[in-house]
Amino acid sequence: MVKAIVGANWGDEGKGKITDMLAADSDIVIRFQGGANAGHTIINDYGKFALHLLPSGSFNQNVINMIGNGVALDIPALIKEINEVVSRGVPKPNIVVSERTQVLMPYHKLFDQYEEERLSDRQFGSTKSGIAPFFSDKFSKIGFQVWELFSDDELLKEKISNVLEVKNLLLEHIYHKPLIDKKELFNTLKEYGEMIKPYVIDSVKFMHEAISSGKNILLEGQLGSLKDPDFGIYPMTTSSSTLAGYGAVGAGIPPYEIKEIITVVKAYSSAVGAGAFVSEIFGEEADELRRRGGDGGEFGATTGRPRRMGWFDCVASRYGCRVQGTTQVAFTVLDVLGYLDEIPVCIGYELDGKVIRDFPTTNKLEKAKPVLKVLPGWKSDIRGIKKYMDLPENCRNYIEFVERELEVPIKIVSNGPNREDIIMR
Ligand code: GDP
């Protein structure tokens, strides 16, 4: 049985925690998109970890963790992450990598940085991990699949020459930066090949057999619906699909095998990078929520950047669940709101004198003003509560209000950052 765990918002919903928790009953956990540009924070018996490329099943010895073909694979970053978790006492995770996964090149990071420099005040707020140049190259058909690193050296050299022809023209004439040396790049790619070879498998065969023998499989998404390049706040999105539907492609499995789509929805809003954010709050109100948010504040797991903060957005989250094809919601970081007397939630967008409930295209989003409804707070610490009925009444009312707005059942409530801070409904 295949389940997908994906985000309905702008990312940082707590997917890592939910995946780590559900990994205990899983055989395979797969990253199917994205790259090392965002992070999942996981707190368990081994300590606190920020994972970027490693699937969140990496702490369970019974789990095989796969980097699917849909991922932007930064090979040194993956190896560094494996070594880091091992150096902190975690048994070496079981990692496999699809032979068709494409390799993030050293120059993708450079081009990401150079392009943001060129754009200056129009920049996207990229994490400069090379993700946008990587996916541009993949779809321009000048990317490198993993198998190319250790197959035919002559073919690899020829391809490097062809690709560098255009890369060096851009470096010279657009960016005015040092050119890339063919031989050096070849040697780097051969080193990458040696590093990754022990992990590489035929993932289509592997997944076919896993599904046939009834294995429990989790697809783990990065970021959330609103960062999806098709349905998100384009162009202020990421470069690979964040949707469960893409999980079939990015993991190499039939779409009809995905039986459950667990969409992680956060009890308030946070976002990184530029782009419209209708329920955004500012000043002292935002600082306090940021300081109290997540586990030890809402700051980027990869970059340390302060996240933008906002109230819960019913319009964006309902849409976020809809485009995922949500079968159930995991509602997270609810404990953080326990300090508020009253909790505003955004229930509509005011646009040209009308109130709308459907998430609009980016041009309209920029002009939309939030319509807020204020719900009473519960003014208490709900961490440690294990049963839904033991939650304060106002807290249950908040959950049930959100559930009606989302139009899908909230079956999991997360009331703290640790594995055991969870209420199943
Ligand atoms: P992901 O990318 O979706 O996995 O999310 P991140 O790891 O970037 O951000 C979620 C943050 O919230 C992390 O610091 C988690 O440890 C933390 N977190 C997850 N669930 C909860 C929760 O229920 N309560 C609190 N207080 N923190 C949580």
Coordinates of C-alpha atoms and ligand atoms in Angstrom, one line a residue:
M1 CA 0.0 0.0 0.0
V2 CA 1.4 3.4 -1.0
K3 CA 0.7 6.5 1.1
A4 CA 1.8 10.0 0.2
I5 CA 2.7 12.6 2.8
V6 CA 2.6 16.1 1.3
G7 CA 2.1 19.7 2.3
A8 CA -1.0 21.9 1.7
N9 CA 0.8 25.2 2.4
W10 CA 4.1 26.9 1.6
G11 CA 6.2 24.1 3.1
D12 CA 7.5 23.7 6.7
E13 CA 4.2 22.2 7.7
G14 CA 5.9 19.4 9.7
K15 CA 5.9 16.7 7.0
G16 CA 9.3 15.4 8.3
K17 CA 7.8 14.7 11.7
I18 CA 4.7 12.9 10.4
T19 CA 6.9 10.8 7.9
D20 CA 9.4 9.9 10.7
M21 CA 6.4 8.8 12.9
L22 CA 4.7 6.8 10.2
A23 CA 8.0 5.3 9.0
A24 CA 7.9 2.9 12.0
D25 CA 5.2 0.9 10.2
S26 CA 6.7 1.3 6.7
D27 CA 9.1 -0.7 4.6
I28 CA 10.1 2.0 2.1
V29 CA 10.2 5.8 2.3
I30 CA 10.8 7.7 -0.9
R31 CA 11.7 11.3 -1.7
F32 CA 10.2 11.9 -5.2
Q33 CA 10.9 15.6 -6.0
G34 CA 12.8 18.6 -4.9
G35 CA 16.4 18.6 -3.7
A36 CA 18.6 19.8 -0.9
N37 CA 17.0 23.2 -1.0
A38 CA 14.6 22.8 1.9
G39 CA 14.8 20.9 5.1
H40 CA 12.7 18.6 7.3
T41 CA 13.3 19.0 11.0
I42 CA 13.0 15.7 12.9
I43 CA 13.3 15.3 16.7
N44 CA 13.5 11.7 18.0
D45 CA 15.5 9.5 20.4
Y46 CA 18.7 10.3 18.6
G47 CA 18.4 14.1 18.9
K48 CA 17.3 16.9 16.6
F49 CA 18.1 16.7 12.9
A50 CA 17.6 18.9 9.8
L51 CA 17.4 16.6 6.8
H52 CA 17.7 18.0 3.3
L53 CA 18.0 15.1 1.0
L54 CA 17.7 12.0 3.2
P55 CA 14.2 10.6 3.4
S56 CA 12.6 10.9 6.8
G57 CA 12.6 7.1 7.3
S58 CA 16.4 7.3 7.7
F59 CA 16.2 6.8 11.5
N60 CA 14.4 3.4 11.2
Q61 CA 16.7 0.4 10.5
N62 CA 13.8 -1.5 9.0
V63 CA 13.1 1.1 6.3
I64 CA 14.7 1.3 2.9
N65 CA 15.0 5.0 2.0
M66 CA 14.9 5.7 -1.7
I67 CA 16.0 8.9 -3.6
G68 CA 13.5 8.7 -6.5
N69 CA 14.2 9.7 -10.1
G70 CA 12.2 13.0 -9.6
V71 CA 14.8 14.4 -7.1
A72 CA 17.7 16.9 -7.9
L73 CA 20.5 14.8 -6.4
D74 CA 23.4 16.7 -4.9
I75 CA 25.8 13.8 -4.4
P76 CA 28.3 15.4 -2.0
A77 CA 25.4 16.8 0.0
L78 CA 23.8 13.4 0.3
I79 CA 27.0 11.7 1.4
K80 CA 27.7 14.5 3.9
E81 CA 24.2 14.1 5.3
I82 CA 24.6 10.3 5.7
N83 CA 28.0 10.8 7.4
E84 CA 26.5 13.5 9.7
V85 CA 23.6 11.3 11.0
V86 CA 26.0 8.4 11.5
S87 CA 28.5 10.6 13.4
R88 CA 25.7 11.4 15.8
G89 CA 25.0 7.8 16.7
V90 CA 22.3 6.9 14.2
P91 CA 22.8 3.4 12.6
K92 CA 23.8 3.8 8.9
P93 CA 20.5 4.4 7.1
N94 CA 19.6 2.0 4.2
I95 CA 19.7 4.3 1.2
V96 CA 19.1 3.4 -2.5
V97 CA 19.1 5.8 -5.4
S98 CA 17.3 5.4 -8.7
E99 CA 19.8 5.0 -11.7
R100 CA 17.6 7.5 -13.5
T101 CA 17.9 10.3 -10.9
Q102 CA 19.6 13.3 -12.3
V103 CA 22.7 14.8 -10.8
L104 CA 22.9 18.3 -9.5
M105 CA 26.1 19.8 -11.0
P106 CA 28.5 22.1 -9.3
Y107 CA 27.6 24.7 -11.9
H108 CA 23.9 24.6 -11.1
K109 CA 24.7 26.2 -7.7
L110 CA 26.9 28.9 -9.4
F111 CA 24.2 29.7 -12.0
D112 CA 21.6 29.9 -9.3
Q113 CA 23.7 32.5 -7.4
Y114 CA 24.7 34.4 -10.5
E115 CA 21.1 34.7 -11.8
E116 CA 19.9 36.0 -8.4
E117 CA 22.8 38.5 -8.5
R118 CA 21.8 39.6 -12.0
L119 CA 18.1 39.9 -11.0
S120 CA 19.2 42.1 -8.0
D121 CA 16.0 43.5 -6.4
R122 CA 13.8 41.3 -8.7
Q123 CA 15.3 38.0 -7.3
F124 CA 13.2 35.0 -6.3
G125 CA 14.8 34.6 -2.9
S126 CA 16.4 31.3 -4.0
T127 CA 18.2 29.2 -1.5
K128 CA 21.0 29.1 -4.1
S129 CA 21.1 25.3 -4.0
G130 CA 21.0 25.1 -7.8
I131 CA 17.4 23.8 -8.1
A132 CA 16.0 26.1 -10.8
P133 CA 19.1 25.7 -13.1
F134 CA 19.0 21.9 -12.5
F135 CA 15.3 21.5 -13.5
S136 CA 15.8 23.9 -16.5
D137 CA 18.6 21.7 -17.7
K138 CA 16.6 18.5 -17.1
F139 CA 13.8 19.7 -19.3
S140 CA 16.2 21.2 -21.9
K141 CA 17.6 17.6 -22.0
I142 CA 21.2 18.6 -21.0
G143 CA 21.0 17.0 -17.6
F144 CA 23.0 13.9 -16.5
Q145 CA 21.3 10.8 -15.1
V146 CA 23.3 9.0 -12.4
W147 CA 24.2 6.0 -14.6
E148 CA 26.1 8.3 -16.9
L149 CA 28.7 9.0 -14.3
F150 CA 30.1 5.4 -14.3
S151 CA 29.3 4.0 -17.8
D152 CA 31.1 5.2 -20.9
D153 CA 33.9 7.8 -20.2
E154 CA 34.2 8.8 -23.9
L155 CA 30.5 9.5 -24.1
L156 CA 30.6 11.4 -20.8
K157 CA 33.5 13.6 -22.1
E158 CA 31.6 14.4 -25.3
K159 CA 28.5 15.3 -23.4
I160 CA 30.5 17.6 -21.0
S161 CA 32.0 19.4 -24.1
N162 CA 28.6 19.9 -25.6
V163 CA 27.0 21.2 -22.4
L164 CA 29.9 23.5 -21.6
E165 CA 29.8 25.1 -25.0
V166 CA 26.6 26.9 -23.9
K167 CA 27.3 27.2 -20.2
N168 CA 30.6 28.9 -20.9
L169 CA 29.0 31.3 -23.4
L170 CA 26.5 32.3 -20.6
L171 CA 29.3 32.7 -18.1
E172 CA 31.4 34.9 -20.3
H173 CA 28.8 37.1 -21.9
I174 CA 25.9 37.3 -19.5
Y175 CA 27.4 36.8 -16.0
H176 CA 31.0 37.8 -16.6
K177 CA 32.3 35.0 -14.4
P178 CA 35.2 32.4 -14.7
L179 CA 34.6 29.7 -17.2
I180 CA 34.3 25.9 -16.4
D181 CA 37.1 23.6 -17.3
K182 CA 36.2 20.4 -19.1
K183 CA 38.8 18.2 -17.6
E184 CA 38.1 19.4 -14.1
L185 CA 34.4 18.8 -14.5
F186 CA 35.0 15.3 -15.9
N187 CA 37.2 14.4 -12.8
T188 CA 34.6 15.8 -10.4
L189 CA 31.8 13.8 -12.1
K190 CA 34.0 10.6 -11.9
E191 CA 34.4 11.3 -8.2
Y192 CA 30.7 11.7 -7.8
G193 CA 30.2 8.4 -9.6
E194 CA 32.4 6.6 -7.2
M195 CA 30.6 8.1 -4.2
I196 CA 27.1 7.2 -5.4
K197 CA 27.7 3.9 -7.2
P198 CA 27.1 1.7 -4.1
Y199 CA 23.6 3.0 -3.7
V200 CA 22.4 2.9 -7.2
I201 CA 19.5 0.5 -8.2
D202 CA 17.0 -0.1 -11.0
S203 CA 14.2 1.6 -9.1
V204 CA 11.4 0.6 -11.5
K205 CA 12.1 -3.1 -10.9
F206 CA 12.6 -2.5 -7.2
M207 CA 9.3 -0.7 -6.8
H208 CA 7.4 -3.1 -9.0
E209 CA 8.5 -6.0 -6.7
A210 CA 7.9 -4.0 -3.6
I211 CA 4.3 -3.2 -4.6
S212 CA 3.7 -6.8 -5.8
S213 CA 4.8 -8.2 -2.4
G214 CA 2.5 -5.8 -0.5
K215 CA 5.2 -3.6 1.1
N216 CA 4.1 -0.4 3.0
I217 CA 5.5 2.5 1.1
L218 CA 5.5 6.2 2.0
L219 CA 6.1 9.0 -0.6
E220 CA 7.5 12.0 1.2
G221 CA 6.9 15.4 -0.4
Q222 CA 9.0 18.5 0.0
L223 CA 7.5 22.1 0.3
G224 CA 3.8 22.3 -0.3
S225 CA 0.9 22.9 -2.8
L226 CA 1.4 26.7 -2.9
K227 CA 5.0 26.2 -4.1
D228 CA 4.0 23.9 -6.9
P229 CA 5.1 25.2 -10.3
D230 CA 1.6 24.5 -11.9
F231 CA -0.8 25.3 -9.0
G232 CA 1.2 27.4 -6.7
I233 CA 2.0 31.1 -6.6
Y234 CA 3.9 31.0 -9.9
P235 CA 6.5 32.2 -10.6
M236 CA 7.4 32.4 -6.9
T237 CA 7.3 28.7 -6.6
T238 CA 9.8 25.9 -6.6
S239 CA 10.9 24.1 -9.8
S240 CA 9.5 20.6 -9.3
S241 CA 6.0 19.5 -8.6
T242 CA 5.2 19.3 -4.9
L243 CA 2.0 17.3 -5.5
A244 CA 1.1 13.7 -4.6
G245 CA 0.1 13.2 -8.2
Y246 CA 3.7 13.7 -9.2
G247 CA 4.7 11.1 -6.6
A248 CA 3.9 8.4 -9.1
V249 CA 6.3 9.8 -11.7
G250 CA 9.0 10.9 -9.3
A251 CA 9.1 7.5 -7.6
G252 CA 8.4 5.4 -10.7
I253 CA 5.1 3.7 -9.6
P254 CA 1.6 3.4 -11.1
P255 CA -0.6 6.4 -10.1
Y256 CA -3.4 4.1 -9.0
E257 CA -1.2 2.6 -6.3
I258 CA -1.3 5.8 -4.2
K259 CA -4.2 4.9 -1.9
E260 CA -3.9 7.5 0.8
I261 CA -2.9 11.1 0.5
I262 CA -2.1 12.5 4.0
T263 CA -1.8 16.3 3.6
V264 CA 0.0 18.1 6.3
V265 CA -1.7 21.4 7.2
K266 CA -0.2 23.8 9.7
A267 CA -2.3 25.5 12.3
Y268 CA -1.0 29.0 11.3
S269 CA 0.9 30.2 8.2
S270 CA 4.5 30.6 7.5
A271 CA 6.3 31.0 4.2
V272 CA 9.8 31.5 2.9
G273 CA 10.9 33.5 -0.2
A274 CA 9.1 36.2 -2.1
G275 CA 5.5 36.1 -3.4
A276 CA 1.9 36.9 -2.4
F277 CA 0.9 35.9 1.1
V278 CA -2.6 37.2 1.8
S279 CA -2.8 36.4 5.5
E280 CA 0.7 37.7 6.3
I281 CA 1.2 39.5 9.6
F282 CA 3.9 42.0 10.5
G283 CA 5.6 43.7 13.4
E284 CA 5.4 42.6 17.0
E285 CA 2.4 40.2 16.3
A286 CA 4.5 38.4 13.7
D287 CA 7.7 38.4 15.8
E288 CA 5.9 36.7 18.7
L289 CA 4.4 34.0 16.5
R290 CA 7.8 33.4 14.8
R291 CA 9.6 33.2 18.1
R292 CA 7.1 30.7 19.5
G293 CA 6.5 28.8 16.3
G294 CA 7.6 25.3 15.3
D295 CA 10.4 23.9 17.5
G296 CA 12.4 26.9 18.7
G297 CA 11.2 29.5 16.2
E298 CA 10.2 29.7 12.6
F299 CA 13.6 29.9 10.9
G300 CA 14.6 28.1 7.7
A301 CA 16.1 24.6 8.3
T302 CA 18.5 25.0 5.4
T303 CA 19.2 28.8 5.4
G304 CA 18.4 30.0 8.9
R305 CA 16.3 32.8 7.3
P306 CA 13.4 34.1 9.4
R307 CA 10.1 32.8 7.9
R308 CA 7.3 35.2 7.0
M309 CA 4.3 34.6 9.3
G310 CA 0.6 34.8 9.0
W311 CA -2.7 33.6 10.4
F312 CA -4.3 30.3 9.2
D313 CA -5.6 30.8 5.6
C314 CA -8.7 28.7 4.9
V315 CA -8.8 29.7 1.2
A316 CA -5.2 28.7 0.5
S317 CA -5.3 25.6 2.7
R318 CA -8.6 24.3 1.2
Y319 CA -7.1 24.8 -2.3
G320 CA -3.8 23.3 -1.1
C321 CA -5.7 20.1 0.0
R322 CA -7.8 20.0 -3.1
V323 CA -4.8 20.0 -5.6
Q324 CA -3.1 17.3 -3.5
G325 CA -6.2 15.1 -3.7
T326 CA -6.2 14.8 0.1
T327 CA -7.8 11.8 1.7
Q328 CA -7.0 12.9 5.3
V329 CA -5.3 15.9 7.0
A330 CA -2.5 15.9 9.6
F331 CA -3.0 19.2 11.5
T332 CA 0.3 20.3 13.0
V333 CA 1.9 22.8 15.4
L334 CA -1.4 23.5 17.1
D335 CA 0.3 23.7 20.5
V336 CA 2.0 26.9 19.4
L337 CA -1.3 28.9 19.4
G338 CA -1.9 28.3 23.1
Y339 CA -0.6 31.7 24.1
L340 CA -3.3 33.7 22.2
D341 CA -6.5 35.1 23.8
E342 CA -8.1 35.2 20.3
I343 CA -7.0 33.6 17.1
P344 CA -7.8 35.3 13.8
V345 CA -8.2 33.0 10.7
C346 CA -8.5 34.1 7.1
I347 CA -11.9 32.9 5.8
G348 CA -12.0 34.7 2.5
Y349 CA -10.2 37.1 0.2
E350 CA -11.6 40.6 -0.6
L351 CA -11.0 41.4 -4.2
D352 CA -12.4 44.3 -6.1
G353 CA -15.2 44.8 -3.6
K354 CA -16.2 41.1 -3.5
V355 CA -15.3 38.3 -1.1
I356 CA -14.0 35.1 -2.8
R357 CA -13.4 31.6 -1.3
D358 CA -11.5 30.1 -4.2
F359 CA -7.8 30.6 -4.5
P360 CA -7.1 32.9 -7.4
T361 CA -4.3 33.3 -9.9
T362 CA -1.2 35.2 -8.9
N363 CA -2.2 38.6 -10.3
K364 CA -5.4 38.6 -8.2
L365 CA -3.6 37.2 -5.2
E366 CA -1.4 40.2 -5.1
K367 CA -4.4 42.5 -4.7
A368 CA -6.4 40.3 -2.3
K369 CA -7.1 41.5 1.3
P370 CA -7.8 38.9 4.0
V371 CA -11.2 38.6 5.5
L372 CA -10.6 37.5 9.1
K373 CA -12.8 35.7 11.6
V374 CA -11.7 35.7 15.2
L375 CA -12.0 32.5 17.1
P376 CA -11.5 32.2 20.9
G377 CA -8.2 30.9 22.1
W378 CA -7.7 28.1 24.7
K379 CA -4.9 29.8 26.7
S380 CA -3.2 26.6 27.8
D381 CA -0.4 24.2 26.9
I382 CA -1.8 21.2 25.1
R383 CA 1.5 19.3 24.8
G384 CA 1.3 15.9 26.4
I385 CA -2.4 15.4 25.7
K386 CA -3.0 12.1 24.0
K387 CA -6.7 11.9 23.5
Y388 CA -8.8 14.2 21.3
M389 CA -11.5 14.6 23.9
D390 CA -9.0 15.8 26.5
L391 CA -8.1 18.9 24.4
P392 CA -9.7 22.1 25.7
E393 CA -13.1 22.8 24.1
N394 CA -11.9 26.0 22.3
C395 CA -9.1 24.0 20.8
R396 CA -11.4 21.3 19.5
N397 CA -13.6 24.0 18.1
Y398 CA -10.6 25.5 16.3
I399 CA -9.8 22.1 14.8
E400 CA -13.4 21.4 13.8
F401 CA -13.8 24.9 12.3
V402 CA -10.7 24.3 10.2
E403 CA -11.9 20.8 9.2
R404 CA -15.3 22.2 7.9
E405 CA -13.3 24.9 5.9
L406 CA -10.9 22.3 4.5
E407 CA -13.8 19.9 3.5
V408 CA -11.6 16.9 4.3
P409 CA -11.2 15.0 7.7
I410 CA -8.5 15.9 10.1
K411 CA -7.4 12.5 11.4
I412 CA -4.1 13.4 13.0
V413 CA -3.4 16.3 15.3
S414 CA 0.2 17.1 16.1
N415 CA 0.6 18.9 19.5
G416 CA 4.4 19.1 19.8
P417 CA 7.6 18.5 17.8
N418 CA 8.4 15.1 19.3
R419 CA 7.5 11.7 17.8
E420 CA 5.0 11.0 20.6
D421 CA 3.3 14.4 20.5
I422 CA 0.4 13.1 18.4
I423 CA -3.3 12.6 18.7
M424 CA -5.1 10.1 16.4
R425 CA -8.7 10.9 15.9
Ligands
GDP1 P1 8.7 20.1 6.9 O1 9.7 20.6 5.9 O2 7.3 20.1 6.5 O3 9.1 18.8 7.5 O4 8.7 21.1 8.1 P2 10.0 21.7 8.9 O5 10.7 20.7 9.5 O6 10.8 22.7 8.1 O7 9.2 22.7 9.9 C1 8.4 22.2 10.9 C2 8.9 22.6 12.3 O8 7.9 22.4 13.2 C3 10.1 21.8 12.7 O9 10.9 22.6 13.6 C4 9.4 20.7 13.6 O10 10.3 20.2 14.6 C5 8.3 21.5 14.2 N1 7.1 20.7 14.4 C6 6.5 19.8 13.7 N2 5.3 19.4 14.3 C7 5.2 20.2 15.4 C8 4.1 20.4 16.4 O11 3.1 19.7 16.3 N3 4.3 21.3 17.3 C9 5.5 22.1 17.4 N4 5.6 23.0 18.4 N5 6.4 22.0 16.5 C10 6.3 21.1 15.5

